[in-house]
Amino acid sequence: LKTESNDLFSLYYILDMGKDNDKKLALAVDYLDYLGTTDKTVEKLAEEWYRLGCNFYVSSGADRCYVYISGLDENLETAMKLMEEILANVKPDKDVYDEYVERRKCLIDGLNRIPGVYSPIPMGAFYTVAKLPVDDAERFCRWCLEEFVYENSTIMMAPASGFYTTPGAGVNQVRIAYVLKKEELNKALIVLRKALEAYPGRKGDEF
């Protein structure tokens, strides 16, 4: 789609296969951001996208995958070729995968050690959905950003209710990504624990 008001384009590819078809698809899609190709590093690819003034994004839903490119109209053809090169020649990296597993373990173990918090082990993607002992996750997330500070830090999370179609579902759940290094994840877990201890709307007597 070319916009008439400026020299930008947006291009979507929709594939009829999603997480319901393959449980590992969400992980593979997120994993893609951290990989290079057989002859280009991930840093080199980032440089090329920047030079083109374009963005490349892949996401997965329950029954579909979406490939999205946007940027300067004059570089549409080159951007399409770069996208096709990545999808055709992506190179797996065991070190990147091992780091993902370590970060996942760090976050999930840390969350489940906080009283009243529960997170299952996610089978895909670089995030988890955790249940918190709070009255309302959206209110808690906003409170963390606006009112809570611990050692000059706070924590930012996404309320999970927006990811459900059932009204009232996920009201005390948050979505937390583990894209940070383990050291930063551990710091974030400490801040989360302190925030839950101080939050006026916490539920239960775990603390």
PDB file of C-alpha atoms in Angstrom:
ATOM      1  CA  LEU A   1       0.000   0.000   0.000  1.00  0.00           C
ATOM      2  CA  LYS A   2       1.490   3.338  -1.114  1.00  0.00           C
ATOM      3  CA  THR A   3       0.347   6.385   0.803  1.00  0.00           C
ATOM      4  CA  GLU A   4      -0.739   9.304  -1.368  1.00  0.00           C
ATOM      5  CA  SER A   5       0.208  12.008   1.161  1.00  0.00           C
ATOM      6  CA  ASN A   6       3.902  11.118   1.358  1.00  0.00           C
ATOM      7  CA  ASP A   7       6.576   8.887  -0.159  1.00  0.00           C
ATOM      8  CA  LEU A   8       6.094   5.945   2.204  1.00  0.00           C
ATOM      9  CA  PHE A   9       4.771   2.437   1.663  1.00  0.00           C
ATOM     10  CA  SER A  10       3.379  -0.394   3.799  1.00  0.00           C
ATOM     11  CA  LEU A  11       3.396  -3.988   2.596  1.00  0.00           C
ATOM     12  CA  TYR A  12       1.822  -7.011   4.293  1.00  0.00           C
ATOM     13  CA  TYR A  13       2.156 -10.720   3.621  1.00  0.00           C
ATOM     14  CA  ILE A  14      -0.401 -12.957   5.342  1.00  0.00           C
ATOM     15  CA  LEU A  15       0.341 -16.673   5.699  1.00  0.00           C
ATOM     16  CA  ASP A  16      -2.389 -19.159   6.643  1.00  0.00           C
ATOM     17  CA  MET A  17      -0.455 -20.826   9.448  1.00  0.00           C
ATOM     18  CA  GLY A  18      -0.205 -19.798  13.082  1.00  0.00           C
ATOM     19  CA  LYS A  19       0.559 -20.932  16.614  1.00  0.00           C
ATOM     20  CA  ASP A  20      -2.372 -23.347  16.567  1.00  0.00           C
ATOM     21  CA  ASN A  21      -0.629 -25.208  13.743  1.00  0.00           C
ATOM     22  CA  ASP A  22       2.803 -25.248  15.353  1.00  0.00           C
ATOM     23  CA  LYS A  23       3.387 -24.388  19.019  1.00  0.00           C
ATOM     24  CA  LYS A  24       7.018 -23.422  18.309  1.00  0.00           C
ATOM     25  CA  LEU A  25       6.095 -20.896  15.657  1.00  0.00           C
ATOM     26  CA  ALA A  26       5.863 -17.949  18.063  1.00  0.00           C
ATOM     27  CA  LEU A  27       9.366 -18.688  19.344  1.00  0.00           C
ATOM     28  CA  ALA A  28      10.724 -19.012  15.814  1.00  0.00           C
ATOM     29  CA  VAL A  29       9.189 -15.670  14.819  1.00  0.00           C
ATOM     30  CA  ASP A  30      10.652 -13.787  17.795  1.00  0.00           C
ATOM     31  CA  TYR A  31      13.963 -15.660  17.452  1.00  0.00           C
ATOM     32  CA  LEU A  32      14.255 -14.251  13.915  1.00  0.00           C
ATOM     33  CA  ASP A  33      15.059 -10.754  15.231  1.00  0.00           C
ATOM     34  CA  TYR A  34      18.282 -12.058  16.788  1.00  0.00           C
ATOM     35  CA  LEU A  35      19.613 -13.978  13.789  1.00  0.00           C
ATOM     36  CA  GLY A  36      21.706 -13.166  10.767  1.00  0.00           C
ATOM     37  CA  THR A  37      21.904 -14.978   7.439  1.00  0.00           C
ATOM     38  CA  THR A  38      24.553 -17.255   5.976  1.00  0.00           C
ATOM     39  CA  ASP A  39      26.602 -14.250   4.873  1.00  0.00           C
ATOM     40  CA  LYS A  40      25.335 -11.285   6.938  1.00  0.00           C
ATOM     41  CA  THR A  41      25.375 -10.736  10.683  1.00  0.00           C
ATOM     42  CA  VAL A  42      22.327  -9.415  12.497  1.00  0.00           C
ATOM     43  CA  GLU A  43      24.203  -6.111  12.961  1.00  0.00           C
ATOM     44  CA  LYS A  44      24.837  -5.892   9.212  1.00  0.00           C
ATOM     45  CA  LEU A  45      21.162  -6.520   8.466  1.00  0.00           C
ATOM     46  CA  ALA A  46      20.155  -3.796  10.913  1.00  0.00           C
ATOM     47  CA  GLU A  47      22.502  -1.396   9.122  1.00  0.00           C
ATOM     48  CA  GLU A  48      20.954  -2.250   5.762  1.00  0.00           C
ATOM     49  CA  TRP A  49      17.405  -1.670   6.996  1.00  0.00           C
ATOM     50  CA  TYR A  50      18.504   1.654   8.486  1.00  0.00           C
ATOM     51  CA  ARG A  51      20.209   2.695   5.234  1.00  0.00           C
ATOM     52  CA  LEU A  52      17.059   1.873   3.270  1.00  0.00           C
ATOM     53  CA  GLY A  53      14.854   3.773   5.680  1.00  0.00           C
ATOM     54  CA  CYS A  54      12.671   0.683   6.034  1.00  0.00           C
ATOM     55  CA  ASN A  55      11.412  -1.667   8.748  1.00  0.00           C
ATOM     56  CA  PHE A  56      10.810  -5.413   8.682  1.00  0.00           C
ATOM     57  CA  TYR A  57       8.569  -7.187  11.184  1.00  0.00           C
ATOM     58  CA  VAL A  58       7.121 -10.687  11.536  1.00  0.00           C
ATOM     59  CA  SER A  59       4.421 -11.714  14.007  1.00  0.00           C
ATOM     60  CA  SER A  60       2.310 -14.805  14.619  1.00  0.00           C
ATOM     61  CA  GLY A  61      -1.328 -15.192  15.593  1.00  0.00           C
ATOM     62  CA  ALA A  62      -3.431 -18.231  16.384  1.00  0.00           C
ATOM     63  CA  ASP A  63      -4.008 -19.209  12.753  1.00  0.00           C
ATOM     64  CA  ARG A  64      -1.934 -16.772  10.694  1.00  0.00           C
ATOM     65  CA  CYS A  65       1.541 -15.278  10.375  1.00  0.00           C
ATOM     66  CA  TYR A  66       2.115 -11.704   9.277  1.00  0.00           C
ATOM     67  CA  VAL A  67       5.155 -10.308   7.473  1.00  0.00           C
ATOM     68  CA  TYR A  68       5.251  -6.533   7.398  1.00  0.00           C
ATOM     69  CA  ILE A  69       7.573  -4.109   5.578  1.00  0.00           C
ATOM     70  CA  SER A  70       7.309  -0.341   5.600  1.00  0.00           C
ATOM     71  CA  GLY A  71       9.489   2.591   4.689  1.00  0.00           C
ATOM     72  CA  LEU A  72      10.602   4.841   1.858  1.00  0.00           C
ATOM     73  CA  ASP A  73       8.718   4.125  -1.364  1.00  0.00           C
ATOM     74  CA  GLU A  74      11.849   4.509  -3.489  1.00  0.00           C
ATOM     75  CA  ASN A  75      13.424   1.533  -1.683  1.00  0.00           C
ATOM     76  CA  LEU A  76      10.432  -0.825  -1.832  1.00  0.00           C
ATOM     77  CA  GLU A  77      11.982  -3.240  -4.324  1.00  0.00           C
ATOM     78  CA  THR A  78      15.312  -3.398  -2.467  1.00  0.00           C
ATOM     79  CA  ALA A  79      13.524  -3.905   0.859  1.00  0.00           C
ATOM     80  CA  MET A  80      11.504  -6.788  -0.592  1.00  0.00           C
ATOM     81  CA  LYS A  81      14.689  -8.457  -1.822  1.00  0.00           C
ATOM     82  CA  LEU A  82      16.335  -8.036   1.590  1.00  0.00           C
ATOM     83  CA  MET A  83      13.303  -9.549   3.304  1.00  0.00           C
ATOM     84  CA  GLU A  84      13.323 -12.521   0.917  1.00  0.00           C
ATOM     85  CA  GLU A  85      17.060 -12.961   1.521  1.00  0.00           C
ATOM     86  CA  ILE A  86      16.522 -13.108   5.288  1.00  0.00           C
ATOM     87  CA  LEU A  87      13.650 -15.591   5.116  1.00  0.00           C
ATOM     88  CA  ALA A  88      15.492 -17.823   2.641  1.00  0.00           C
ATOM     89  CA  ASN A  89      18.937 -17.771   4.283  1.00  0.00           C
ATOM     90  CA  VAL A  90      18.400 -17.211   8.005  1.00  0.00           C
ATOM     91  CA  LYS A  91      21.133 -18.908  10.012  1.00  0.00           C
ATOM     92  CA  PRO A  92      20.328 -20.628  13.328  1.00  0.00           C
ATOM     93  CA  ASP A  93      22.568 -19.636  16.230  1.00  0.00           C
ATOM     94  CA  LYS A  94      22.874 -22.060  19.153  1.00  0.00           C
ATOM     95  CA  ASP A  95      24.414 -19.414  21.411  1.00  0.00           C
ATOM     96  CA  VAL A  96      21.415 -17.132  20.858  1.00  0.00           C
ATOM     97  CA  TYR A  97      19.016 -19.993  21.601  1.00  0.00           C
ATOM     98  CA  ASP A  98      20.925 -21.023  24.731  1.00  0.00           C
ATOM     99  CA  GLU A  99      20.822 -17.422  25.950  1.00  0.00           C
ATOM    100  CA  TYR A 100      17.056 -17.382  25.354  1.00  0.00           C
ATOM    101  CA  VAL A 101      16.640 -20.534  27.469  1.00  0.00           C
ATOM    102  CA  GLU A 102      18.747 -19.053  30.277  1.00  0.00           C
ATOM    103  CA  ARG A 103      16.782 -15.796  30.277  1.00  0.00           C
ATOM    104  CA  ARG A 104      13.488 -17.688  30.314  1.00  0.00           C
ATOM    105  CA  LYS A 105      14.613 -19.796  33.274  1.00  0.00           C
ATOM    106  CA  CYS A 106      15.864 -16.703  35.112  1.00  0.00           C
ATOM    107  CA  LEU A 107      12.555 -14.881  34.712  1.00  0.00           C
ATOM    108  CA  ILE A 108      10.166 -17.786  35.339  1.00  0.00           C
ATOM    109  CA  ASP A 109      12.053 -19.068  38.380  1.00  0.00           C
ATOM    110  CA  GLY A 110      12.320 -15.543  39.756  1.00  0.00           C
ATOM    111  CA  LEU A 111       8.639 -14.793  39.273  1.00  0.00           C
ATOM    112  CA  ASN A 112       7.536 -18.011  40.946  1.00  0.00           C
ATOM    113  CA  ARG A 113       9.709 -17.234  43.984  1.00  0.00           C
ATOM    114  CA  ILE A 114       7.729 -14.028  44.631  1.00  0.00           C
ATOM    115  CA  PRO A 115       4.840 -14.739  47.041  1.00  0.00           C
ATOM    116  CA  GLY A 116       1.489 -14.848  45.271  1.00  0.00           C
ATOM    117  CA  VAL A 117       2.956 -14.716  41.762  1.00  0.00           C
ATOM    118  CA  TYR A 118       2.604 -17.552  39.274  1.00  0.00           C
ATOM    119  CA  SER A 119       3.954 -17.940  35.756  1.00  0.00           C
ATOM    120  CA  PRO A 120       3.852 -21.096  33.639  1.00  0.00           C
ATOM    121  CA  ILE A 121       6.814 -21.950  31.415  1.00  0.00           C
ATOM    122  CA  PRO A 122       6.062 -20.403  28.003  1.00  0.00           C
ATOM    123  CA  MET A 123       6.609 -22.680  25.019  1.00  0.00           C
ATOM    124  CA  GLY A 124       7.195 -19.899  22.540  1.00  0.00           C
ATOM    125  CA  ALA A 125       7.985 -16.203  22.146  1.00  0.00           C
ATOM    126  CA  PHE A 126      10.165 -13.991  24.339  1.00  0.00           C
ATOM    127  CA  TYR A 127       7.549 -13.195  26.945  1.00  0.00           C
ATOM    128  CA  THR A 128       5.408 -14.793  29.616  1.00  0.00           C
ATOM    129  CA  VAL A 129       2.025 -14.014  31.135  1.00  0.00           C
ATOM    130  CA  ALA A 130       2.186 -13.962  34.926  1.00  0.00           C
ATOM    131  CA  LYS A 131      -0.592 -13.898  37.509  1.00  0.00           C
ATOM    132  CA  LEU A 132      -0.069 -11.289  40.241  1.00  0.00           C
ATOM    133  CA  PRO A 133      -1.698 -10.882  43.683  1.00  0.00           C
ATOM    134  CA  VAL A 134      -3.286  -7.540  42.750  1.00  0.00           C
ATOM    135  CA  ASP A 135      -6.814  -6.206  42.370  1.00  0.00           C
ATOM    136  CA  ASP A 136      -6.284  -4.979  38.827  1.00  0.00           C
ATOM    137  CA  ALA A 137      -3.164  -5.470  36.698  1.00  0.00           C
ATOM    138  CA  GLU A 138      -3.775  -2.394  34.569  1.00  0.00           C
ATOM    139  CA  ARG A 139      -4.077  -0.229  37.679  1.00  0.00           C
ATOM    140  CA  PHE A 140      -0.958  -1.826  39.152  1.00  0.00           C
ATOM    141  CA  CYS A 141       1.079  -1.234  35.960  1.00  0.00           C
ATOM    142  CA  ARG A 142       0.029   2.410  35.882  1.00  0.00           C
ATOM    143  CA  TRP A 143       0.812   2.798  39.595  1.00  0.00           C
ATOM    144  CA  CYS A 144       4.309   1.389  39.025  1.00  0.00           C
ATOM    145  CA  LEU A 145       5.021   3.945  36.313  1.00  0.00           C
ATOM    146  CA  GLU A 146       3.444   6.944  38.020  1.00  0.00           C
ATOM    147  CA  GLU A 147       3.946   6.462  41.748  1.00  0.00           C
ATOM    148  CA  PHE A 148       6.471   3.737  42.574  1.00  0.00           C
ATOM    149  CA  VAL A 149      10.267   4.011  42.705  1.00  0.00           C
ATOM    150  CA  TYR A 150      12.759   1.622  44.265  1.00  0.00           C
ATOM    151  CA  GLU A 151      16.453   2.583  44.190  1.00  0.00           C
ATOM    152  CA  ASN A 152      15.773   5.031  41.343  1.00  0.00           C
ATOM    153  CA  SER A 153      14.053   2.328  39.293  1.00  0.00           C
ATOM    154  CA  THR A 154      10.579   1.089  38.503  1.00  0.00           C
ATOM    155  CA  ILE A 155       9.194  -1.625  36.235  1.00  0.00           C
ATOM    156  CA  MET A 156       7.115  -1.467  33.058  1.00  0.00           C
ATOM    157  CA  MET A 157       4.743  -4.307  32.148  1.00  0.00           C
ATOM    158  CA  ALA A 158       1.779  -4.771  29.823  1.00  0.00           C
ATOM    159  CA  PRO A 159      -1.606  -5.665  31.327  1.00  0.00           C
ATOM    160  CA  ALA A 160      -2.652  -9.015  29.846  1.00  0.00           C
ATOM    161  CA  SER A 161      -6.393  -8.345  29.723  1.00  0.00           C
ATOM    162  CA  GLY A 162      -6.001  -6.700  26.312  1.00  0.00           C
ATOM    163  CA  PHE A 163      -4.776  -9.988  24.857  1.00  0.00           C
ATOM    164  CA  TYR A 164      -8.024 -11.805  25.744  1.00  0.00           C
ATOM    165  CA  THR A 165     -11.350 -11.692  23.938  1.00  0.00           C
ATOM    166  CA  THR A 166     -13.342 -12.837  26.994  1.00  0.00           C
ATOM    167  CA  PRO A 167     -14.485  -9.895  29.166  1.00  0.00           C
ATOM    168  CA  GLY A 168     -12.840  -9.977  32.606  1.00  0.00           C
ATOM    169  CA  ALA A 169     -10.158 -12.474  31.617  1.00  0.00           C
ATOM    170  CA  GLY A 170      -6.589 -11.646  32.609  1.00  0.00           C
ATOM    171  CA  VAL A 171      -7.595  -8.860  34.969  1.00  0.00           C
ATOM    172  CA  ASN A 172      -4.776  -9.772  37.385  1.00  0.00           C
ATOM    173  CA  GLN A 173      -2.242 -10.870  34.775  1.00  0.00           C
ATOM    174  CA  VAL A 174       0.663  -9.062  33.118  1.00  0.00           C
ATOM    175  CA  ARG A 175       2.785  -9.757  30.084  1.00  0.00           C
ATOM    176  CA  ILE A 176       6.539  -9.579  30.745  1.00  0.00           C
ATOM    177  CA  ALA A 177       9.228  -9.909  28.077  1.00  0.00           C
ATOM    178  CA  TYR A 178      12.626 -11.443  28.718  1.00  0.00           C
ATOM    179  CA  VAL A 179      14.656  -9.616  26.091  1.00  0.00           C
ATOM    180  CA  LEU A 180      17.006  -8.148  28.716  1.00  0.00           C
ATOM    181  CA  LYS A 181      20.185  -9.765  29.970  1.00  0.00           C
ATOM    182  CA  LYS A 182      19.908 -11.930  33.073  1.00  0.00           C
ATOM    183  CA  GLU A 183      21.511  -9.294  35.275  1.00  0.00           C
ATOM    184  CA  GLU A 184      18.838  -6.768  34.276  1.00  0.00           C
ATOM    185  CA  LEU A 185      16.078  -9.349  34.641  1.00  0.00           C
ATOM    186  CA  ASN A 186      17.209 -10.074  38.200  1.00  0.00           C
ATOM    187  CA  LYS A 187      17.128  -6.365  39.022  1.00  0.00           C
ATOM    188  CA  ALA A 188      13.636  -6.092  37.520  1.00  0.00           C
ATOM    189  CA  LEU A 189      12.447  -9.030  39.637  1.00  0.00           C
ATOM    190  CA  ILE A 190      13.636  -7.286  42.802  1.00  0.00           C
ATOM    191  CA  VAL A 191      11.807  -4.112  41.793  1.00  0.00           C
ATOM    192  CA  LEU A 192       8.636  -6.097  41.037  1.00  0.00           C
ATOM    193  CA  ARG A 193       8.741  -7.773  44.432  1.00  0.00           C
ATOM    194  CA  LYS A 194       9.175  -4.437  46.192  1.00  0.00           C
ATOM    195  CA  ALA A 195       6.355  -2.931  44.122  1.00  0.00           C
ATOM    196  CA  LEU A 196       3.997  -5.737  45.112  1.00  0.00           C
ATOM    197  CA  GLU A 197       4.926  -5.264  48.760  1.00  0.00           C
ATOM    198  CA  ALA A 198       4.076  -1.560  48.558  1.00  0.00           C
ATOM    199  CA  TYR A 199       1.047  -1.644  46.255  1.00  0.00           C
ATOM    200  CA  PRO A 200      -2.145  -0.557  48.089  1.00  0.00           C
ATOM    201  CA  GLY A 201      -4.335  -2.875  46.017  1.00  0.00           C
ATOM    202  CA  ARG A 202      -2.452  -6.116  46.571  1.00  0.00           C
ATOM    203  CA  LYS A 203      -4.505  -9.182  47.433  1.00  0.00           C
ATOM    204  CA  GLY A 204      -3.672 -11.927  49.916  1.00  0.00           C
ATOM    205  CA  ASP A 205      -1.367 -11.988  52.935  1.00  0.00           C
ATOM    206  CA  GLU A 206       1.705 -13.466  51.264  1.00  0.00           C
ATOM    207  CA  PHE A 207       4.066 -10.580  52.133  1.00  0.00           C
TER     208      PHE A 207
END
